[in-house]
XYZ file of C-alpha atoms in Angstrom:
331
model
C -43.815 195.778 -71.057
C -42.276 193.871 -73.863
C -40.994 193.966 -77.240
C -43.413 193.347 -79.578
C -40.587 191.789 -82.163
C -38.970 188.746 -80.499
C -36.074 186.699 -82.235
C -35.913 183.103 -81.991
C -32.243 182.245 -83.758
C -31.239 179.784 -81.406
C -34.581 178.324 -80.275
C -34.965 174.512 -81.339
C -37.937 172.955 -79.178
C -38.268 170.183 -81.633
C -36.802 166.828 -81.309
C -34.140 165.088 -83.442
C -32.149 168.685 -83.835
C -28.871 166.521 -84.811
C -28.363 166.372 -88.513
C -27.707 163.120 -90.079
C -25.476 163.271 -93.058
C -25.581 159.654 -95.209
C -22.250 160.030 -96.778
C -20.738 159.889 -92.828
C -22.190 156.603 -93.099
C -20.461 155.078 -95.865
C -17.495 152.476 -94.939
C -14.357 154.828 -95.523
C -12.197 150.910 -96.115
C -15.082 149.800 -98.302
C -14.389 153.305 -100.609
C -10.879 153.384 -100.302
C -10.815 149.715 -101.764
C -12.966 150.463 -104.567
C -10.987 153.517 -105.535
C -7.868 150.894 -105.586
C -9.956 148.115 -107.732
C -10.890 150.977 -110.008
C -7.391 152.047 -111.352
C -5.794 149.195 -111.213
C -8.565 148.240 -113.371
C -7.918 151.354 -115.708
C -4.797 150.324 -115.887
C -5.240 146.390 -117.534
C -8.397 148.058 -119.311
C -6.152 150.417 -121.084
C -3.323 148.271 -121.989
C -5.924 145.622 -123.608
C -7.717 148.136 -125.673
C -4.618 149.616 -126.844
C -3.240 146.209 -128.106
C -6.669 145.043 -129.624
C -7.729 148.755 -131.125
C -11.029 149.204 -129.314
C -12.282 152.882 -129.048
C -15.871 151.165 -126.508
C -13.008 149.518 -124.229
C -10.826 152.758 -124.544
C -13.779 154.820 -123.575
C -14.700 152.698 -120.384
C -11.103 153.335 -119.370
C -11.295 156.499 -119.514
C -14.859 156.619 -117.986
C -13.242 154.235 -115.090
C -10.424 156.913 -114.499
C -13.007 159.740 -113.919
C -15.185 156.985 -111.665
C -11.548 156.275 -109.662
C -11.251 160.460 -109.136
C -14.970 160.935 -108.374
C -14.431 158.115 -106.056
C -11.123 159.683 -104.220
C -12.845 163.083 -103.999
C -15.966 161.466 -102.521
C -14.166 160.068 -99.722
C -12.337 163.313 -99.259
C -15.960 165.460 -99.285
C -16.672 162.537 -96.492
C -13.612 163.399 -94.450
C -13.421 167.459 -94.517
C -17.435 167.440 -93.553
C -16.541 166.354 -90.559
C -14.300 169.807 -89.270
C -16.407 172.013 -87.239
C -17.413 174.959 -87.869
C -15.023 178.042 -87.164
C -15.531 181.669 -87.714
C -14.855 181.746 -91.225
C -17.049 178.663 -91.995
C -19.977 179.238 -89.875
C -22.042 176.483 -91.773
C -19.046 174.042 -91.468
C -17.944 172.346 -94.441
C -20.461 170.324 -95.407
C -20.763 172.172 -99.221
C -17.556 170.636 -100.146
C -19.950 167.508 -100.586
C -21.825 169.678 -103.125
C -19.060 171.163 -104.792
C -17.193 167.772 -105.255
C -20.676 166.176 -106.818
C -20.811 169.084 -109.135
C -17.265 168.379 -110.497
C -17.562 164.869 -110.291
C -20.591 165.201 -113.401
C -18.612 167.844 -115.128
C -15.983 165.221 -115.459
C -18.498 162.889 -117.260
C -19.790 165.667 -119.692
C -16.118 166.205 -120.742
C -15.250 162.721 -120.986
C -18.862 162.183 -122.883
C -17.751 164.488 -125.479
C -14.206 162.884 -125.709
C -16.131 159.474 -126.838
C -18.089 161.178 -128.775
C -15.347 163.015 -131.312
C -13.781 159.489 -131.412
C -17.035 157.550 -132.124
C -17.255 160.080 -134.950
C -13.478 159.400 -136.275
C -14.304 155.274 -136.293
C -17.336 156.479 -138.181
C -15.257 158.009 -140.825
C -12.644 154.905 -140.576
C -13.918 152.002 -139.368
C -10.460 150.100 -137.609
C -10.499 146.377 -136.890
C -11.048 145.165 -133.582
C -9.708 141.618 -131.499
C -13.183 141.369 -129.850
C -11.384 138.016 -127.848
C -9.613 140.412 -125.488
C -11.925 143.351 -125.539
C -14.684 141.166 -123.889
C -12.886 139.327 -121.575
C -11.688 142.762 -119.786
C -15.195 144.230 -120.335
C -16.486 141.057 -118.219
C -14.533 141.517 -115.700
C -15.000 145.281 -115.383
C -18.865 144.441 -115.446
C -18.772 142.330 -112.192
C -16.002 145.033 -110.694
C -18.534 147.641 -111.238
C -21.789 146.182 -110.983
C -19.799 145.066 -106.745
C -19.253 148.733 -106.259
C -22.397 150.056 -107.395
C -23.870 147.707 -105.114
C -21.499 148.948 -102.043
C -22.512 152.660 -103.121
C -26.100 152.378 -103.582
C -27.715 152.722 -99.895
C -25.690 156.384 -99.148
C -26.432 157.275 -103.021
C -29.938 157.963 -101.771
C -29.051 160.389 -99.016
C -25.883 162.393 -100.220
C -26.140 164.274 -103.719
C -21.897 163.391 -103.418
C -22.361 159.463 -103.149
C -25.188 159.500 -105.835
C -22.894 161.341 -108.402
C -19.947 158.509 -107.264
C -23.091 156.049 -107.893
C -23.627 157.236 -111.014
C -20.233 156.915 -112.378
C -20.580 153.155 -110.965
C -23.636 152.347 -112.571
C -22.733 154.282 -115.859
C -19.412 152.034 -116.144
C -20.954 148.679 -115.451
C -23.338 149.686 -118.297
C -20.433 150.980 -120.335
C -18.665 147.490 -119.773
C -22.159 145.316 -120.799
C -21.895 147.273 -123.844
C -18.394 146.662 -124.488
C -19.307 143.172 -123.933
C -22.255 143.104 -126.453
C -20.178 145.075 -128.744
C -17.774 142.420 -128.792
C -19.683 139.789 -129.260
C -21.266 141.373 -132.719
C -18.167 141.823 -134.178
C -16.801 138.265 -132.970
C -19.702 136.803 -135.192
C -19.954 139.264 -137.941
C -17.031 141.228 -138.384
C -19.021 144.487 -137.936
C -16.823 146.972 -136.709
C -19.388 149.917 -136.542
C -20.680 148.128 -133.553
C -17.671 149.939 -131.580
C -18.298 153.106 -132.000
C -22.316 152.876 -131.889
C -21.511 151.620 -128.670
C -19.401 154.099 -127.441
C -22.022 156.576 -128.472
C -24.455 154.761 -126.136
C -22.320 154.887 -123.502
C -21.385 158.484 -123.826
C -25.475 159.277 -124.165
C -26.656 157.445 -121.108
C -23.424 159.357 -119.205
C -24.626 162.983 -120.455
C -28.235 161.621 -119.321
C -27.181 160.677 -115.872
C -24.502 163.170 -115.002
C -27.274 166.222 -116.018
C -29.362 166.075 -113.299
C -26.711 166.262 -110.513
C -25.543 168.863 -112.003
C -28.984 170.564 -112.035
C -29.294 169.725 -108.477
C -26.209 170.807 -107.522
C -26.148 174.493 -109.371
C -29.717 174.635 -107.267
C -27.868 173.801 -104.233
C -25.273 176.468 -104.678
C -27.990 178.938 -105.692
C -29.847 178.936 -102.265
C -32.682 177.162 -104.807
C -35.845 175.645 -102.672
C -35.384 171.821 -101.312
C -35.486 169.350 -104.064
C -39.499 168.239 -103.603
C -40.463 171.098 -101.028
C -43.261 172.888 -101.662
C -43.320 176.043 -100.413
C -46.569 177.530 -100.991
C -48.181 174.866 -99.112
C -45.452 174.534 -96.125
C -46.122 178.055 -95.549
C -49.959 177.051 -95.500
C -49.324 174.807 -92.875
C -47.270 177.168 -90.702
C -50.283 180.104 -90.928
C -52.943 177.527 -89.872
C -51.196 177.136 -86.513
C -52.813 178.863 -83.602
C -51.951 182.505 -82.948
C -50.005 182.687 -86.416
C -51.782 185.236 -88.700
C -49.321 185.412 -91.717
C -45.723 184.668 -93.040
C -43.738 186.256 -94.627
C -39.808 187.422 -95.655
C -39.795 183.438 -96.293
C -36.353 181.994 -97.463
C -35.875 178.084 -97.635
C -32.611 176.737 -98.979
C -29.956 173.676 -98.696
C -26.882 173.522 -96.439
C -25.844 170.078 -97.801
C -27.269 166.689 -98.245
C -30.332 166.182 -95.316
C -29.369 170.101 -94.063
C -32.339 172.091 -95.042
C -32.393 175.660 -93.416
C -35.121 178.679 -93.214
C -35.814 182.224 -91.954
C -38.886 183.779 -91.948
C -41.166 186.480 -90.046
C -44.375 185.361 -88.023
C -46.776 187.977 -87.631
C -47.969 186.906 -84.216
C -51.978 187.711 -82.859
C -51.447 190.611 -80.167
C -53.705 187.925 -77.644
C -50.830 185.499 -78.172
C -47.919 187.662 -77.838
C -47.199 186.098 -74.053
C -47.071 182.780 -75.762
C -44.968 183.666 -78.811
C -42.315 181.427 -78.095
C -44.763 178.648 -77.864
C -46.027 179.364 -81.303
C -42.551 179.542 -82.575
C -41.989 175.641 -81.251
C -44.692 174.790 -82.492
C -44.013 176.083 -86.534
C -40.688 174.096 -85.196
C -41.832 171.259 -84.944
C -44.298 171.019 -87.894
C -41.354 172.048 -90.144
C -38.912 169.251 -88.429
C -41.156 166.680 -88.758
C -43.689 167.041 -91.670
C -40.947 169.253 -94.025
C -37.776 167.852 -93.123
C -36.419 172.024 -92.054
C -34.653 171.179 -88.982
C -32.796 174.207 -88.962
C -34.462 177.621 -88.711
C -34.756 181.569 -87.644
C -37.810 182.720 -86.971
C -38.434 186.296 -85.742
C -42.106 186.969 -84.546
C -43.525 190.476 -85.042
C -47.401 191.834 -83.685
C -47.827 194.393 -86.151
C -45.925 193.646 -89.891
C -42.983 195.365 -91.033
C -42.293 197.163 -94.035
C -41.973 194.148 -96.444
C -44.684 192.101 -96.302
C -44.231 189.874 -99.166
C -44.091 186.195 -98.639
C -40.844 186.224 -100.142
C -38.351 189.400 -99.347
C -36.550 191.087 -102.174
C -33.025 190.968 -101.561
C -30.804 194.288 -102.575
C -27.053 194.718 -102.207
C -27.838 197.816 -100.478
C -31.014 197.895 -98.892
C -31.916 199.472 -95.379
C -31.956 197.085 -92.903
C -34.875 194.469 -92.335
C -35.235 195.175 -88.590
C -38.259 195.965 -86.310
C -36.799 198.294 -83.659
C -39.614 200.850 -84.259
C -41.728 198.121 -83.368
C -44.967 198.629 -80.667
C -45.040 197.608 -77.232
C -47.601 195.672 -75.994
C -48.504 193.896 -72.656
C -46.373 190.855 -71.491
């Protein structure tokens, strides 16, 4: 006789079980030289705005010095995501990733709103600016950023950490074209307001691109579905195997970038019981390869639990969701 409630925790039939993280992939000498380029940028950027009064190349240094830190902490999400996991971190550490991208576009809101408040004073009082200077550094900051955008852009579309490094890339070569441009008007008309209506372009497209990372992120940390997953119709797919009759206690979530994870409950026909674990590899392999899920729990049950919703109500203090009064049938 056997259990009619089988677990399958550690049961992986399908192939490719190893994760592949993007980030991992990145060139840790390419980063670490574009974290040097960038503030030693910052530094000649500042000094040259300072001395020819320009709030747009003020606000791409200060834009640079958050792209420098979201650089350094993207290379040190890269690093720590490589300790194992230990009893304390049973996932590893592969959120730090997450956590770093969510800080990283924090830093651009705050710095957004920085711009913003002194767009809004050179509004008020228009200043002169030496646009000689202030578009010779912007140049150069252009082809510095526009290199290391370049050298970020293959990982930015596989780690949510690289794309919000990206971003800051992308979002300061902009920043220094409109520097540039800015420049360039008042150079030939001695129209000063082009400064600051720069600066609030730049500060716009940052709040733009920095907001959905952060969505993303907060979904991340909220055990939210797979970006693009949907679940309805994976769960579809998993019931039309053979010998599966329904799912249900369904939860899908992130680990980290290219880490998606699931549990669920199979409620197995009692003619297929002998062959449950075959069933199970099967839903196994049709999430690994069709849904991207290559990580997942799946307990397999003849005759339903309790809860039989698709997906399980969590409570703090709820009985537990176990089967042990479960029929026996023949193996």
């Amino acid at each position: 006789m056997a259990a009619c409630a089988h677990n399958h925790d550690h049961d992986h039939p399908h192939g490719g079980h190893g994760h592949h993280h993007g980030a991992e992939g990145m060139s840790e000498g390419r980063l670490r030289l574009s974290i040097t380029l960038t503030f030693l940028f910052v530094a000649l950027e500042a000094v040259v705005g300072l001395r020819s009064n320009s709030l747009a190349l003020l606000s791409d240094a200060g834009h640079n010095v958050t792209d420098g830190l979201a650089l350094g902490l993207s290379w040190y999400a890269i690093t720590i995501a490589r300790r194992p996991p230990n009893p304390s971190k049973t996932y590893g550490y592969h959120r730090v990733g997450i956590l770093t991208a969510l800080f990283n576009s924090m830093t651009l809101l705050v710095i957004a709103a920085f711009i913003f408040w002194e767009a809004y004073r050179r509004f008020v009082q228009p200043a002169p600016v030496e646009s000689g200077p202030m578009m010779a550094v912007a140049l150069c900051g252009l082809f510095m950023n526009t290199v290391i955008a370049l050298w970020l852009r293959g990982e930015a579309a596989h780690s949510v950490n690289m794309r919000s490094a990206f971003i800051h890339m992308v979002g300061d070569a902009l920043s220094s074209a409109g520097v540039v441009v800015a420049g360039a008007v008042i150079y030939f008309t001695h129209w000063y307001y082009a400064d600051p209506i720069v600066s609030l372009l730049i500060g716009g497209f940052i709040v733009y691109s920095s907001w959905g990372i952060i969505l993303e992120t907060i979904n991340v940390l909220l055990e939210g579905t797979p970006r693009g997953l949907d679940v309805d119709e994976m769960a579809g797919s998993m019931q039309r195997i053979s010998g599966v009759m329904d799912v249900h206690d369904l939860h899908v979530w992130t680990i980290a970038d290219g880490m998606n994870a699931l549990s669920c409950h199979l409620r197995i026909l009692e003619a297929d019981i002998s062959r449950a674990s075959s069933v199970v590899g099967e839903v196994k392999t049709l999430l690994a390869e069709r849904y991207q899920v290559r990580h997942s729990t799946i307990e397999t049950e003849c005759v339903g639990c309790d809860f039989t919703e698709r997906y399980c109500r969590l409570e703090a203090h709820a009985s537990d969701h176990t089967h042990d009064a479960s029929p026996t049938v023949e193996a």
